[in-house]
Amino acid sequence: YLIYLAIMVILLFALRFLYDRLEELKSSGKPIRYSDVVMPCVYSIWSALVGTQSVVQAKVLAELLAVQSSGTENVFESWFTYATIIV
């Protein structure tokens, strides 16, 4: 999972750089071919990655709180709970 997060962060930075570069070329009057198609695709991929991760983290946090409320385990003793809250 940590490798997935690292790859996702790298991909997000790459997509952001690509989008900014395409926007810069478009505003300077020298857009590349198909930039009108590529830019919305890059934006939607970026949004899907962030949105998906948000839903996954919300689900993990809900499960951790459910375990805590059941009284079987104290999840606040583990580093994973705090890592989930930060991410």
Tab-separated table of C-alpha atoms in Angstrom:
chain	number	residue	atom	x	y	z
A	1	TYR	CA	0.000	0.000	0.000
A	2	LEU	CA	2.839	2.386	0.777
A	3	ILE	CA	4.386	1.694	-2.615
A	4	TYR	CA	0.997	2.439	-4.214
A	5	LEU	CA	0.839	5.752	-2.333
A	6	ALA	CA	4.361	6.667	-3.425
A	7	ILE	CA	3.594	5.872	-7.065
A	8	MET	CA	0.355	7.827	-6.834
A	9	VAL	CA	2.103	10.904	-5.409
A	10	ILE	CA	4.733	10.771	-8.163
A	11	LEU	CA	1.991	10.405	-10.775
A	12	LEU	CA	0.060	13.327	-9.292
A	13	PHE	CA	3.125	15.563	-9.469
A	14	ALA	CA	3.813	14.461	-13.052
A	15	LEU	CA	0.219	15.106	-14.102
A	16	ARG	CA	0.252	18.497	-12.424
A	17	PHE	CA	3.500	19.413	-14.201
A	18	LEU	CA	2.069	18.251	-17.539
A	19	TYR	CA	-1.134	20.244	-17.042
A	20	ASP	CA	0.771	23.391	-16.055
A	21	ARG	CA	3.091	23.020	-19.054
A	22	LEU	CA	0.177	22.569	-21.452
A	23	GLU	CA	-1.575	25.581	-19.936
A	24	GLU	CA	1.594	27.651	-20.309
A	25	LEU	CA	1.963	26.683	-23.974
A	26	LYS	CA	-1.699	27.381	-24.624
A	27	SER	CA	-1.558	30.840	-23.028
A	28	SER	CA	1.581	31.741	-24.997
A	29	GLY	CA	-0.251	31.013	-28.250
A	30	LYS	CA	1.727	27.866	-29.099
A	31	PRO	CA	-0.508	24.985	-28.022
A	32	ILE	CA	0.575	21.483	-28.929
A	33	ARG	CA	-1.605	19.307	-31.099
A	34	TYR	CA	-4.584	17.797	-29.264
A	35	SER	CA	-3.932	19.840	-26.116
A	36	ASP	CA	-7.662	20.606	-26.012
A	37	VAL	CA	-8.237	16.873	-25.547
A	38	VAL	CA	-5.231	16.068	-23.371
A	39	MET	CA	-5.789	18.794	-20.775
A	40	PRO	CA	-9.285	17.645	-19.711
A	41	CYS	CA	-8.051	14.043	-19.609
A	42	VAL	CA	-5.106	14.966	-17.387
A	43	TYR	CA	-7.404	16.949	-15.101
A	44	SER	CA	-9.925	14.119	-14.823
A	45	ILE	CA	-7.225	11.520	-14.094
A	46	TRP	CA	-5.774	13.769	-11.391
A	47	SER	CA	-9.219	14.320	-9.892
A	48	ALA	CA	-10.028	10.602	-9.985
A	49	LEU	CA	-6.810	9.712	-8.164
A	50	VAL	CA	-7.395	12.278	-5.437
A	51	GLY	CA	-11.084	11.442	-5.102
A	52	THR	CA	-10.483	7.716	-4.924
A	53	GLN	CA	-7.831	8.141	-2.254
A	54	SER	CA	-10.175	10.364	-0.242
A	55	VAL	CA	-12.890	7.713	-0.272
A	56	VAL	CA	-10.431	4.952	0.684
A	57	GLN	CA	-9.050	6.988	3.578
A	58	ALA	CA	-12.544	7.814	4.826
A	59	LYS	CA	-13.447	4.111	4.763
A	60	VAL	CA	-10.259	3.159	6.629
A	61	LEU	CA	-10.883	5.800	9.259
A	62	ALA	CA	-14.499	4.629	9.667
A	63	GLU	CA	-13.322	1.043	10.148
A	64	LEU	CA	-10.732	2.124	12.708
A	65	LEU	CA	-13.351	4.043	14.654
A	66	ALA	CA	-15.715	1.052	14.490
A	67	VAL	CA	-13.028	-1.182	15.973
A	68	GLN	CA	-12.343	1.423	18.664
A	69	SER	CA	-16.016	1.725	19.584
A	70	SER	CA	-16.441	-2.048	19.823
A	71	GLY	CA	-14.018	-2.021	22.740
A	72	THR	CA	-11.926	-4.964	21.545
A	73	GLU	CA	-8.852	-2.916	20.681
A	74	ASN	CA	-7.455	0.540	21.311
A	75	VAL	CA	-6.609	1.775	17.821
A	76	PHE	CA	-5.084	4.998	19.142
A	77	GLU	CA	-2.063	3.030	20.379
A	78	SER	CA	-1.063	2.233	16.794
A	79	TRP	CA	0.884	4.485	14.420
A	80	PHE	CA	-1.426	3.430	11.560
A	81	THR	CA	-4.340	5.432	12.976
A	82	TYR	CA	-2.315	8.623	12.998
A	83	ALA	CA	-0.883	7.953	9.544
A	84	THR	CA	-4.430	7.503	8.239
A	85	ILE	CA	-5.552	10.760	9.811
A	86	ILE	CA	-2.595	12.633	8.281
A	87	VAL	CA	-3.086	11.195	4.784
